Structure formats: structure tokens, C-alpha cells
Amino acid sequence: MNKKKMLFLGLLTAVSISAASCGKAWSDDGDDSVKTEGNTELILKNEADSEVLDVPEETESKEEVVHSIGESVALNDWEIAITDVKVVESVSSDYMKYEPKEEGNKYAQLFITVQNKGKESDRFLPSFGYNDDVFVKLFYGDGYEFSSTQLLGYSNDLHDSSINPLSSRSGEVVFEIPESVASASDEVIIKFISGEDSISFKIR
């Protein structure tokens, strides 16, 4: 066989292979979908994977329940009720009179009943709390936050109250607040917090 005939046969073989490959890879109507069985399995697998990777819709956060004065509400091993609220210029005992530190401020005086539902003696509103100890905050208007004021020597102050299991105590907690807060009409919320748990009371 001469060189020209061999070259012609080589070119003819190359063109045939190229045409066969094109015929297998693409459809006649211009659809660029892959037609082979192996590729069909790959497409189905990719579709299944896309379903797995779908991001679920975000769950709406549960709205916090706000309780009213007089309701008794559980918080871990405690059961707490705010029975009354007063705004006063001072708090008096038999021997002492307590007044706000800043002139013009007033006290929001909360009357509270608390019961220890746990199996051991525990402290309510400890001065130095940790872990699941309870502390209390007053929230006013658009996020203003006030800490409670401990009236040292006042027997009705509930801070650092040691309460035995299945026992109750009634007492008071006060917050020093500006006159502008005392006389406003904005919402006031009291929140008792223990670890990651909390309960809220609307007092105005």
C-alpha cells in the first residue's frame, strides 16, 4: 500500500471516529441534555442531592409570655408572684428611712411572694449570684434597663433571702427610677432571670 493511500485511510478513520463521538454526545434537535445512561444516573443523583441541600425555612421565635400582677409563675425551683406595685419617694422601717440616692428619683416598690419548690434550702436574689441563681431587672420603654436596689438592714427586702424547701416568703424589692420614668405612661416590665430561663411581669 502506497503512502498516499495510507494517509487517506488514516484521515477517513479519524473523521469517522469524530462523527461517531458527536452523534453520541448531543441530540439532533439541538437539545444539550446528556443522553447516555451513565450521565442520566448522574443527573438524577444531582437532583436528589439538591433536595438534600435545600435550606429549611427559619422557624419563628416563640413569643415571650408576659404575666400580670397577681399571677403566680414558676421559674425553675421557684414560684414567684408580684402582688402589688407602688411608686414612692421613700421606704421606711421602724428604725430607718431609705431614700433614692439621686435627688428627684423615686422608688418602684414591688410586693412579692416567692416559694421554694426545690428540695434544698436556697437563696433568692443573692448579692453575688452564679449559675441558675435568680436576679431581677426592670425594663422601661424602648429597652431601658434598671437593676434593683438592695435596702441593707431592711427586714422586708427579699435580696439574699434564705428559703427552705416548700416554704414561702413575702417581701419587697425596690428599683430607683427617675421621675420621668415614674410619671410616664410607657410600658414597664419586671423580668426574673435564672440561667437561660426567665419570666416577665407587666407592672404598667
mmCIF file with all atom_site columns, C-alpha atoms in Angstrom:
data_model
loop_
_atom_site.group_PDB
_atom_site.id
_atom_site.type_symbol
_atom_site.label_atom_id
_atom_site.label_alt_id
_atom_site.label_comp_id
_atom_site.label_asym_id
_atom_site.label_entity_id
_atom_site.label_seq_id
_atom_site.pdbx_PDB_ins_code
_atom_site.Cartn_x
_atom_site.Cartn_y
_atom_site.Cartn_z
_atom_site.occupancy
_atom_site.B_iso_or_equiv
_atom_site.pdbx_formal_charge
_atom_site.auth_seq_id
_atom_site.auth_comp_id
_atom_site.auth_asym_id
_atom_site.auth_atom_id
_atom_site.pdbx_PDB_model_num
ATOM 1   C CA . MET A 1 1   ? 0.000   0.000  0.000   1.00 0.00 ? 1   MET A CA 1
ATOM 2   C CA . ASN A 1 2   ? 1.475   3.350  -1.037  1.00 0.00 ? 2   ASN A CA 1
ATOM 3   C CA . LYS A 1 3   ? 1.861   6.308  1.331   1.00 0.00 ? 3   LYS A CA 1
ATOM 4   C CA . LYS A 1 4   ? -0.982  8.343  -0.247  1.00 0.00 ? 4   LYS A CA 1
ATOM 5   C CA . LYS A 1 5   ? -3.493  5.504  0.255   1.00 0.00 ? 5   LYS A CA 1
ATOM 6   C CA . MET A 1 6   ? -2.357  5.019  3.869   1.00 0.00 ? 6   MET A CA 1
ATOM 7   C CA . LEU A 1 7   ? -2.720  8.748  4.581   1.00 0.00 ? 7   LEU A CA 1
ATOM 8   C CA . PHE A 1 8   ? -6.201  8.772  3.018   1.00 0.00 ? 8   PHE A CA 1
ATOM 9   C CA . LEU A 1 9   ? -7.327  5.784  5.141   1.00 0.00 ? 9   LEU A CA 1
ATOM 10  C CA . GLY A 1 10  ? -5.938  7.421  8.315   1.00 0.00 ? 10  GLY A CA 1
ATOM 11  C CA . LEU A 1 11  ? -7.856  10.650 7.671   1.00 0.00 ? 11  LEU A CA 1
ATOM 12  C CA . LEU A 1 12  ? -11.035 8.696  6.879   1.00 0.00 ? 12  LEU A CA 1
ATOM 13  C CA . THR A 1 13  ? -10.760 6.754  10.187  1.00 0.00 ? 13  THR A CA 1
ATOM 14  C CA . ALA A 1 14  ? -10.254 9.967  12.191  1.00 0.00 ? 14  ALA A CA 1
ATOM 15  C CA . VAL A 1 15  ? -13.301 11.648 10.597  1.00 0.00 ? 15  VAL A CA 1
ATOM 16  C CA . SER A 1 16  ? -15.444 8.549  11.297  1.00 0.00 ? 16  SER A CA 1
ATOM 17  C CA . ILE A 1 17  ? -14.466 8.468  14.988  1.00 0.00 ? 17  ILE A CA 1
ATOM 18  C CA . SER A 1 18  ? -15.165 12.194 15.361  1.00 0.00 ? 18  SER A CA 1
ATOM 19  C CA . ALA A 1 19  ? -18.606 11.865 13.757  1.00 0.00 ? 19  ALA A CA 1
ATOM 20  C CA . ALA A 1 20  ? -19.500 8.889  15.952  1.00 0.00 ? 20  ALA A CA 1
ATOM 21  C CA . SER A 1 21  ? -18.499 10.774 19.082  1.00 0.00 ? 21  SER A CA 1
ATOM 22  C CA . CYS A 1 22  ? -20.611 13.790 18.133  1.00 0.00 ? 22  CYS A CA 1
ATOM 23  C CA . GLY A 1 23  ? -23.599 11.596 17.425  1.00 0.00 ? 23  GLY A CA 1
ATOM 24  C CA . LYS A 1 24  ? -23.439 10.008 20.875  1.00 0.00 ? 24  LYS A CA 1
ATOM 25  C CA . ALA A 1 25  ? -22.893 13.225 22.896  1.00 0.00 ? 25  ALA A CA 1
ATOM 26  C CA . TRP A 1 26  ? -25.594 15.583 21.592  1.00 0.00 ? 26  TRP A CA 1
ATOM 27  C CA . SER A 1 27  ? -29.134 15.148 20.240  1.00 0.00 ? 27  SER A CA 1
ATOM 28  C CA . ASP A 1 28  ? -30.194 16.028 16.708  1.00 0.00 ? 28  ASP A CA 1
ATOM 29  C CA . ASP A 1 29  ? -32.684 18.717 17.758  1.00 0.00 ? 29  ASP A CA 1
ATOM 30  C CA . GLY A 1 30  ? -30.083 20.898 19.457  1.00 0.00 ? 30  GLY A CA 1
ATOM 31  C CA . ASP A 1 31  ? -31.071 19.832 22.987  1.00 0.00 ? 31  ASP A CA 1
ATOM 32  C CA . ASP A 1 32  ? -27.866 19.891 25.025  1.00 0.00 ? 32  ASP A CA 1
ATOM 33  C CA . SER A 1 33  ? -29.098 17.279 27.559  1.00 0.00 ? 33  SER A CA 1
ATOM 34  C CA . VAL A 1 34  ? -26.782 14.330 28.065  1.00 0.00 ? 34  VAL A CA 1
ATOM 35  C CA . LYS A 1 35  ? -28.288 11.110 26.655  1.00 0.00 ? 35  LYS A CA 1
ATOM 36  C CA . THR A 1 36  ? -26.126 8.239  27.892  1.00 0.00 ? 36  THR A CA 1
ATOM 37  C CA . GLU A 1 37  ? -27.351 6.011  30.714  1.00 0.00 ? 37  GLU A CA 1
ATOM 38  C CA . GLY A 1 38  ? -24.391 6.809  32.965  1.00 0.00 ? 38  GLY A CA 1
ATOM 39  C CA . ASN A 1 39  ? -24.983 10.535 32.615  1.00 0.00 ? 39  ASN A CA 1
ATOM 40  C CA . THR A 1 40  ? -28.730 10.087 33.228  1.00 0.00 ? 40  THR A CA 1
ATOM 41  C CA . GLU A 1 41  ? -27.907 8.464  36.571  1.00 0.00 ? 41  GLU A CA 1
ATOM 42  C CA . LEU A 1 42  ? -25.610 11.388 37.331  1.00 0.00 ? 42  LEU A CA 1
ATOM 43  C CA . ILE A 1 43  ? -28.395 13.898 36.610  1.00 0.00 ? 43  ILE A CA 1
ATOM 44  C CA . LEU A 1 44  ? -30.843 12.019 38.851  1.00 0.00 ? 44  LEU A CA 1
ATOM 45  C CA . LYS A 1 45  ? -28.230 11.862 41.611  1.00 0.00 ? 45  LYS A CA 1
ATOM 46  C CA . ASN A 1 46  ? -27.586 15.596 41.351  1.00 0.00 ? 46  ASN A CA 1
ATOM 47  C CA . GLU A 1 47  ? -31.336 16.298 41.570  1.00 0.00 ? 47  GLU A CA 1
ATOM 48  C CA . ALA A 1 48  ? -31.558 14.132 44.704  1.00 0.00 ? 48  ALA A CA 1
ATOM 49  C CA . ASP A 1 49  ? -28.569 15.944 46.209  1.00 0.00 ? 49  ASP A CA 1
ATOM 50  C CA . SER A 1 50  ? -30.166 19.331 45.516  1.00 0.00 ? 50  SER A CA 1
ATOM 51  C CA . GLU A 1 51  ? -33.198 18.270 47.554  1.00 0.00 ? 51  GLU A CA 1
ATOM 52  C CA . VAL A 1 52  ? -30.975 17.297 50.481  1.00 0.00 ? 52  VAL A CA 1
ATOM 53  C CA . LEU A 1 53  ? -29.126 20.616 50.341  1.00 0.00 ? 53  LEU A CA 1
ATOM 54  C CA . ASP A 1 54  ? -32.315 22.700 50.367  1.00 0.00 ? 54  ASP A CA 1
ATOM 55  C CA . VAL A 1 55  ? -32.135 25.103 53.335  1.00 0.00 ? 55  VAL A CA 1
ATOM 56  C CA . PRO A 1 56  ? -35.232 24.748 55.559  1.00 0.00 ? 56  PRO A CA 1
ATOM 57  C CA . GLU A 1 57  ? -37.255 27.835 56.344  1.00 0.00 ? 57  GLU A CA 1
ATOM 58  C CA . GLU A 1 58  ? -36.235 29.551 59.564  1.00 0.00 ? 58  GLU A CA 1
ATOM 59  C CA . THR A 1 59  ? -38.508 28.710 62.481  1.00 0.00 ? 59  THR A CA 1
ATOM 60  C CA . GLU A 1 60  ? -40.186 31.724 64.009  1.00 0.00 ? 60  GLU A CA 1
ATOM 61  C CA . SER A 1 61  ? -39.027 32.514 67.546  1.00 0.00 ? 61  SER A CA 1
ATOM 62  C CA . LYS A 1 62  ? -41.553 31.767 70.230  1.00 0.00 ? 62  LYS A CA 1
ATOM 63  C CA . GLU A 1 63  ? -43.158 34.913 71.592  1.00 0.00 ? 63  GLU A CA 1
ATOM 64  C CA . GLU A 1 64  ? -42.472 35.504 75.273  1.00 0.00 ? 64  GLU A CA 1
ATOM 65  C CA . VAL A 1 65  ? -45.475 35.360 77.598  1.00 0.00 ? 65  VAL A CA 1
ATOM 66  C CA . VAL A 1 66  ? -45.878 38.453 79.775  1.00 0.00 ? 66  VAL A CA 1
ATOM 67  C CA . HIS A 1 67  ? -47.761 37.868 83.022  1.00 0.00 ? 67  HIS A CA 1
ATOM 68  C CA . SER A 1 68  ? -49.917 40.202 85.086  1.00 0.00 ? 68  SER A CA 1
ATOM 69  C CA . ILE A 1 69  ? -49.750 41.357 88.685  1.00 0.00 ? 69  ILE A CA 1
ATOM 70  C CA . GLY A 1 70  ? -51.242 38.663 90.917  1.00 0.00 ? 70  GLY A CA 1
ATOM 71  C CA . GLU A 1 71  ? -50.240 35.705 88.729  1.00 0.00 ? 71  GLU A CA 1
ATOM 72  C CA . SER A 1 72  ? -48.042 33.012 90.312  1.00 0.00 ? 72  SER A CA 1
ATOM 73  C CA . VAL A 1 73  ? -45.427 31.804 87.804  1.00 0.00 ? 73  VAL A CA 1
ATOM 74  C CA . ALA A 1 74  ? -42.791 29.042 88.009  1.00 0.00 ? 74  ALA A CA 1
ATOM 75  C CA . LEU A 1 75  ? -39.120 29.766 87.314  1.00 0.00 ? 75  LEU A CA 1
ATOM 76  C CA . ASN A 1 76  ? -37.010 26.612 87.778  1.00 0.00 ? 76  ASN A CA 1
ATOM 77  C CA . ASP A 1 77  ? -37.305 25.735 91.505  1.00 0.00 ? 77  ASP A CA 1
ATOM 78  C CA . TRP A 1 78  ? -39.091 28.984 92.379  1.00 0.00 ? 78  TRP A CA 1
ATOM 79  C CA . GLU A 1 79  ? -42.685 30.128 92.147  1.00 0.00 ? 79  GLU A CA 1
ATOM 80  C CA . ILE A 1 80  ? -42.988 33.913 92.025  1.00 0.00 ? 80  ILE A CA 1
ATOM 81  C CA . ALA A 1 81  ? -45.906 36.331 92.208  1.00 0.00 ? 81  ALA A CA 1
ATOM 82  C CA . ILE A 1 82  ? -45.903 40.151 92.190  1.00 0.00 ? 82  ILE A CA 1
ATOM 83  C CA . THR A 1 83  ? -48.887 41.035 94.350  1.00 0.00 ? 83  THR A CA 1
ATOM 84  C CA . ASP A 1 84  ? -48.723 44.856 94.247  1.00 0.00 ? 84  ASP A CA 1
ATOM 85  C CA . VAL A 1 85  ? -46.633 47.792 92.966  1.00 0.00 ? 85  VAL A CA 1
ATOM 86  C CA . LYS A 1 86  ? -46.283 51.342 94.307  1.00 0.00 ? 86  LYS A CA 1
ATOM 87  C CA . VAL A 1 87  ? -44.235 54.380 93.307  1.00 0.00 ? 87  VAL A CA 1
ATOM 88  C CA . VAL A 1 88  ? -42.946 56.080 96.461  1.00 0.00 ? 88  VAL A CA 1
ATOM 89  C CA . GLU A 1 89  ? -40.469 58.766 97.456  1.00 0.00 ? 89  GLU A CA 1
ATOM 90  C CA . SER A 1 90  ? -39.007 56.699 100.306 1.00 0.00 ? 90  SER A CA 1
ATOM 91  C CA . VAL A 1 91  ? -39.284 53.401 102.180 1.00 0.00 ? 91  VAL A CA 1
ATOM 92  C CA . SER A 1 92  ? -39.368 53.339 105.997 1.00 0.00 ? 92  SER A CA 1
ATOM 93  C CA . SER A 1 93  ? -38.858 50.709 108.660 1.00 0.00 ? 93  SER A CA 1
ATOM 94  C CA . ASP A 1 94  ? -39.196 51.020 112.414 1.00 0.00 ? 94  ASP A CA 1
ATOM 95  C CA . TYR A 1 95  ? -35.690 52.443 112.727 1.00 0.00 ? 95  TYR A CA 1
ATOM 96  C CA . MET A 1 96  ? -34.591 53.592 109.278 1.00 0.00 ? 96  MET A CA 1
ATOM 97  C CA . LYS A 1 97  ? -35.746 55.589 106.289 1.00 0.00 ? 97  LYS A CA 1
ATOM 98  C CA . TYR A 1 98  ? -34.452 54.772 102.802 1.00 0.00 ? 98  TYR A CA 1
ATOM 99  C CA . GLU A 1 99  ? -34.437 57.417 100.078 1.00 0.00 ? 99  GLU A CA 1
ATOM 100 C CA . PRO A 1 100 ? -33.180 57.357 96.471  1.00 0.00 ? 100 PRO A CA 1
ATOM 101 C CA . LYS A 1 101 ? -29.549 58.424 96.071  1.00 0.00 ? 101 LYS A CA 1
ATOM 102 C CA . GLU A 1 102 ? -30.263 60.969 93.354  1.00 0.00 ? 102 GLU A CA 1
ATOM 103 C CA . GLU A 1 103 ? -32.490 63.941 94.099  1.00 0.00 ? 103 GLU A CA 1
ATOM 104 C CA . GLY A 1 104 ? -35.828 63.778 92.325  1.00 0.00 ? 104 GLY A CA 1
ATOM 105 C CA . ASN A 1 105 ? -35.696 59.996 91.825  1.00 0.00 ? 105 ASN A CA 1
ATOM 106 C CA . LYS A 1 106 ? -38.352 57.663 93.208  1.00 0.00 ? 106 LYS A CA 1
ATOM 107 C CA . TYR A 1 107 ? -38.678 54.018 94.154  1.00 0.00 ? 107 TYR A CA 1
ATOM 108 C CA . ALA A 1 108 ? -40.764 51.497 92.249  1.00 0.00 ? 108 ALA A CA 1
ATOM 109 C CA . GLN A 1 109 ? -41.726 49.305 95.229  1.00 0.00 ? 109 GLN A CA 1
ATOM 110 C CA . LEU A 1 110 ? -42.693 45.724 94.360  1.00 0.00 ? 110 LEU A CA 1
ATOM 111 C CA . PHE A 1 111 ? -44.500 43.462 96.810  1.00 0.00 ? 111 PHE A CA 1
ATOM 112 C CA . ILE A 1 112 ? -43.583 39.856 96.036  1.00 0.00 ? 112 ILE A CA 1
ATOM 113 C CA . THR A 1 113 ? -44.404 36.379 97.306  1.00 0.00 ? 113 THR A CA 1
ATOM 114 C CA . VAL A 1 114 ? -41.898 33.634 96.478  1.00 0.00 ? 114 VAL A CA 1
ATOM 115 C CA . GLN A 1 115 ? -41.921 29.894 97.214  1.00 0.00 ? 115 GLN A CA 1
ATOM 116 C CA . ASN A 1 116 ? -39.001 27.467 97.086  1.00 0.00 ? 116 ASN A CA 1
ATOM 117 C CA . LYS A 1 117 ? -40.247 24.373 95.201  1.00 0.00 ? 117 LYS A CA 1
ATOM 118 C CA . GLY A 1 118 ? -36.854 22.672 95.272  1.00 0.00 ? 118 GLY A CA 1
ATOM 119 C CA . LYS A 1 119 ? -35.587 20.006 97.658  1.00 0.00 ? 119 LYS A CA 1
ATOM 120 C CA . GLU A 1 120 ? -32.909 22.129 99.347  1.00 0.00 ? 120 GLU A CA 1
ATOM 121 C CA . SER A 1 121 ? -32.678 25.490 101.041 1.00 0.00 ? 121 SER A CA 1
ATOM 122 C CA . ASP A 1 122 ? -31.760 28.204 98.546  1.00 0.00 ? 122 ASP A CA 1
ATOM 123 C CA . ARG A 1 123 ? -31.151 31.953 98.352  1.00 0.00 ? 123 ARG A CA 1
ATOM 124 C CA . PHE A 1 124 ? -33.489 34.241 96.456  1.00 0.00 ? 124 PHE A CA 1
ATOM 125 C CA . LEU A 1 125 ? -31.895 37.247 94.702  1.00 0.00 ? 125 LEU A CA 1
ATOM 126 C CA . PRO A 1 126 ? -28.377 36.666 96.107  1.00 0.00 ? 126 PRO A CA 1
ATOM 127 C CA . SER A 1 127 ? -25.987 39.633 96.124  1.00 0.00 ? 127 SER A CA 1
ATOM 128 C CA . PHE A 1 128 ? -23.364 37.520 94.357  1.00 0.00 ? 128 PHE A CA 1
ATOM 129 C CA . GLY A 1 129 ? -25.187 35.077 92.098  1.00 0.00 ? 129 GLY A CA 1
ATOM 130 C CA . TYR A 1 130 ? -23.899 32.420 89.718  1.00 0.00 ? 130 TYR A CA 1
ATOM 131 C CA . ASN A 1 131 ? -25.203 29.550 87.544  1.00 0.00 ? 131 ASN A CA 1
ATOM 132 C CA . ASP A 1 132 ? -29.004 29.369 87.961  1.00 0.00 ? 132 ASP A CA 1
ATOM 133 C CA . ASP A 1 133 ? -29.358 31.914 90.780  1.00 0.00 ? 133 ASP A CA 1
ATOM 134 C CA . VAL A 1 134 ? -32.234 34.351 90.281  1.00 0.00 ? 134 VAL A CA 1
ATOM 135 C CA . PHE A 1 135 ? -31.773 38.052 89.627  1.00 0.00 ? 135 PHE A CA 1
ATOM 136 C CA . VAL A 1 136 ? -34.312 40.712 88.639  1.00 0.00 ? 136 VAL A CA 1
ATOM 137 C CA . LYS A 1 137 ? -34.395 43.636 86.175  1.00 0.00 ? 137 LYS A CA 1
ATOM 138 C CA . LEU A 1 138 ? -36.828 46.435 85.373  1.00 0.00 ? 138 LEU A CA 1
ATOM 139 C CA . PHE A 1 139 ? -37.289 47.281 81.672  1.00 0.00 ? 139 PHE A CA 1
ATOM 140 C CA . TYR A 1 140 ? -38.824 50.575 80.613  1.00 0.00 ? 140 TYR A CA 1
ATOM 141 C CA . GLY A 1 141 ? -39.910 51.879 77.225  1.00 0.00 ? 141 GLY A CA 1
ATOM 142 C CA . ASP A 1 142 ? -37.506 51.286 74.364  1.00 0.00 ? 142 ASP A CA 1
ATOM 143 C CA . GLY A 1 143 ? -35.013 48.991 76.118  1.00 0.00 ? 143 GLY A CA 1
ATOM 144 C CA . TYR A 1 144 ? -34.040 50.996 79.214  1.00 0.00 ? 144 TYR A CA 1
ATOM 145 C CA . GLU A 1 145 ? -32.835 48.568 81.903  1.00 0.00 ? 145 GLU A CA 1
ATOM 146 C CA . PHE A 1 146 ? -32.669 49.147 85.670  1.00 0.00 ? 146 PHE A CA 1
ATOM 147 C CA . SER A 1 147 ? -31.116 46.980 88.385  1.00 0.00 ? 147 SER A CA 1
ATOM 148 C CA . SER A 1 148 ? -32.790 46.517 91.757  1.00 0.00 ? 148 SER A CA 1
ATOM 149 C CA . THR A 1 149 ? -31.649 48.435 94.828  1.00 0.00 ? 149 THR A CA 1
ATOM 150 C CA . GLN A 1 150 ? -30.853 46.421 97.945  1.00 0.00 ? 150 GLN A CA 1
ATOM 151 C CA . LEU A 1 151 ? -32.003 48.143 101.137 1.00 0.00 ? 151 LEU A CA 1
ATOM 152 C CA . LEU A 1 152 ? -29.437 46.881 103.649 1.00 0.00 ? 152 LEU A CA 1
ATOM 153 C CA . GLY A 1 153 ? -30.910 46.335 107.096 1.00 0.00 ? 153 GLY A CA 1
ATOM 154 C CA . TYR A 1 154 ? -34.493 46.481 105.846 1.00 0.00 ? 154 TYR A CA 1
ATOM 155 C CA . SER A 1 155 ? -36.159 43.283 107.062 1.00 0.00 ? 155 SER A CA 1
ATOM 156 C CA . ASN A 1 156 ? -38.713 43.210 104.233 1.00 0.00 ? 156 ASN A CA 1
ATOM 157 C CA . ASP A 1 157 ? -36.071 43.326 101.496 1.00 0.00 ? 157 ASP A CA 1
ATOM 158 C CA . LEU A 1 158 ? -36.078 39.986 99.646  1.00 0.00 ? 158 LEU A CA 1
ATOM 159 C CA . HIS A 1 159 ? -32.446 40.160 98.494  1.00 0.00 ? 159 HIS A CA 1
ATOM 160 C CA . ASP A 1 160 ? -30.351 37.325 99.954  1.00 0.00 ? 160 ASP A CA 1
ATOM 161 C CA . SER A 1 161 ? -33.423 35.632 101.424 1.00 0.00 ? 161 SER A CA 1
ATOM 162 C CA . SER A 1 162 ? -32.649 32.081 102.548 1.00 0.00 ? 162 SER A CA 1
ATOM 163 C CA . ILE A 1 163 ? -35.809 29.999 101.998 1.00 0.00 ? 163 ILE A CA 1
ATOM 164 C CA . ASN A 1 164 ? -36.275 26.359 102.965 1.00 0.00 ? 164 ASN A CA 1
ATOM 165 C CA . PRO A 1 165 ? -37.866 23.759 100.632 1.00 0.00 ? 165 PRO A CA 1
ATOM 166 C CA . LEU A 1 166 ? -41.652 24.031 100.249 1.00 0.00 ? 166 LEU A CA 1
ATOM 167 C CA . SER A 1 167 ? -41.554 27.307 102.208 1.00 0.00 ? 167 SER A CA 1
ATOM 168 C CA . SER A 1 168 ? -42.698 30.773 101.169 1.00 0.00 ? 168 SER A CA 1
ATOM 169 C CA . ARG A 1 169 ? -41.733 34.309 101.964 1.00 0.00 ? 169 ARG A CA 1
ATOM 170 C CA . SER A 1 170 ? -43.377 37.650 101.210 1.00 0.00 ? 170 SER A CA 1
ATOM 171 C CA . GLY A 1 171 ? -41.343 40.821 100.987 1.00 0.00 ? 171 GLY A CA 1
ATOM 172 C CA . GLU A 1 172 ? -40.299 43.742 98.817  1.00 0.00 ? 172 GLU A CA 1
ATOM 173 C CA . VAL A 1 173 ? -37.906 44.661 96.035  1.00 0.00 ? 173 VAL A CA 1
ATOM 174 C CA . VAL A 1 174 ? -37.318 48.274 95.001  1.00 0.00 ? 174 VAL A CA 1
ATOM 175 C CA . PHE A 1 175 ? -35.907 49.951 91.906  1.00 0.00 ? 175 PHE A CA 1
ATOM 176 C CA . GLU A 1 176 ? -34.632 53.511 91.917  1.00 0.00 ? 176 GLU A CA 1
ATOM 177 C CA . ILE A 1 177 ? -36.080 55.260 88.866  1.00 0.00 ? 177 ILE A CA 1
ATOM 178 C CA . PRO A 1 178 ? -36.065 58.849 87.527  1.00 0.00 ? 178 PRO A CA 1
ATOM 179 C CA . GLU A 1 179 ? -39.173 60.978 87.888  1.00 0.00 ? 179 GLU A CA 1
ATOM 180 C CA . SER A 1 180 ? -39.502 60.919 84.078  1.00 0.00 ? 180 SER A CA 1
ATOM 181 C CA . VAL A 1 181 ? -39.951 57.130 84.221  1.00 0.00 ? 181 VAL A CA 1
ATOM 182 C CA . ALA A 1 182 ? -42.255 57.236 87.241  1.00 0.00 ? 182 ALA A CA 1
ATOM 183 C CA . SER A 1 183 ? -44.644 59.733 85.622  1.00 0.00 ? 183 SER A CA 1
ATOM 184 C CA . ALA A 1 184 ? -44.562 58.376 82.044  1.00 0.00 ? 184 ALA A CA 1
ATOM 185 C CA . SER A 1 185 ? -47.165 56.098 80.506  1.00 0.00 ? 185 SER A CA 1
ATOM 186 C CA . ASP A 1 186 ? -44.732 53.762 78.717  1.00 0.00 ? 186 ASP A CA 1
ATOM 187 C CA . GLU A 1 187 ? -44.793 50.036 79.464  1.00 0.00 ? 187 GLU A CA 1
ATOM 188 C CA . VAL A 1 188 ? -42.768 48.749 82.420  1.00 0.00 ? 188 VAL A CA 1
ATOM 189 C CA . ILE A 1 189 ? -41.749 45.073 82.579  1.00 0.00 ? 189 ILE A CA 1
ATOM 190 C CA . ILE A 1 190 ? -40.193 43.199 85.509  1.00 0.00 ? 190 ILE A CA 1
ATOM 191 C CA . LYS A 1 191 ? -38.098 40.203 84.472  1.00 0.00 ? 191 LYS A CA 1
ATOM 192 C CA . PHE A 1 192 ? -36.797 37.473 86.788  1.00 0.00 ? 192 PHE A CA 1
ATOM 193 C CA . ILE A 1 193 ? -33.885 35.608 85.201  1.00 0.00 ? 193 ILE A CA 1
ATOM 194 C CA . SER A 1 194 ? -32.345 32.249 86.153  1.00 0.00 ? 194 SER A CA 1
ATOM 195 C CA . GLY A 1 195 ? -29.641 30.930 83.825  1.00 0.00 ? 195 GLY A CA 1
ATOM 196 C CA . GLU A 1 196 ? -31.173 30.747 80.344  1.00 0.00 ? 196 GLU A CA 1
ATOM 197 C CA . ASP A 1 197 ? -34.753 30.883 81.685  1.00 0.00 ? 197 ASP A CA 1
ATOM 198 C CA . SER A 1 198 ? -36.813 33.938 82.565  1.00 0.00 ? 198 SER A CA 1
ATOM 199 C CA . ILE A 1 199 ? -40.346 35.098 83.389  1.00 0.00 ? 199 ILE A CA 1
ATOM 200 C CA . SER A 1 200 ? -41.809 38.553 82.810  1.00 0.00 ? 200 SER A CA 1
ATOM 201 C CA . PHE A 1 201 ? -44.498 40.616 84.531  1.00 0.00 ? 201 PHE A CA 1
ATOM 202 C CA . LYS A 1 202 ? -46.114 43.760 83.199  1.00 0.00 ? 202 LYS A CA 1
ATOM 203 C CA . ILE A 1 203 ? -46.496 46.247 86.042  1.00 0.00 ? 203 ILE A CA 1
ATOM 204 C CA . ARG A 1 204 ? -47.661 49.210 83.947  1.00 0.00 ? 204 ARG A CA 1
#
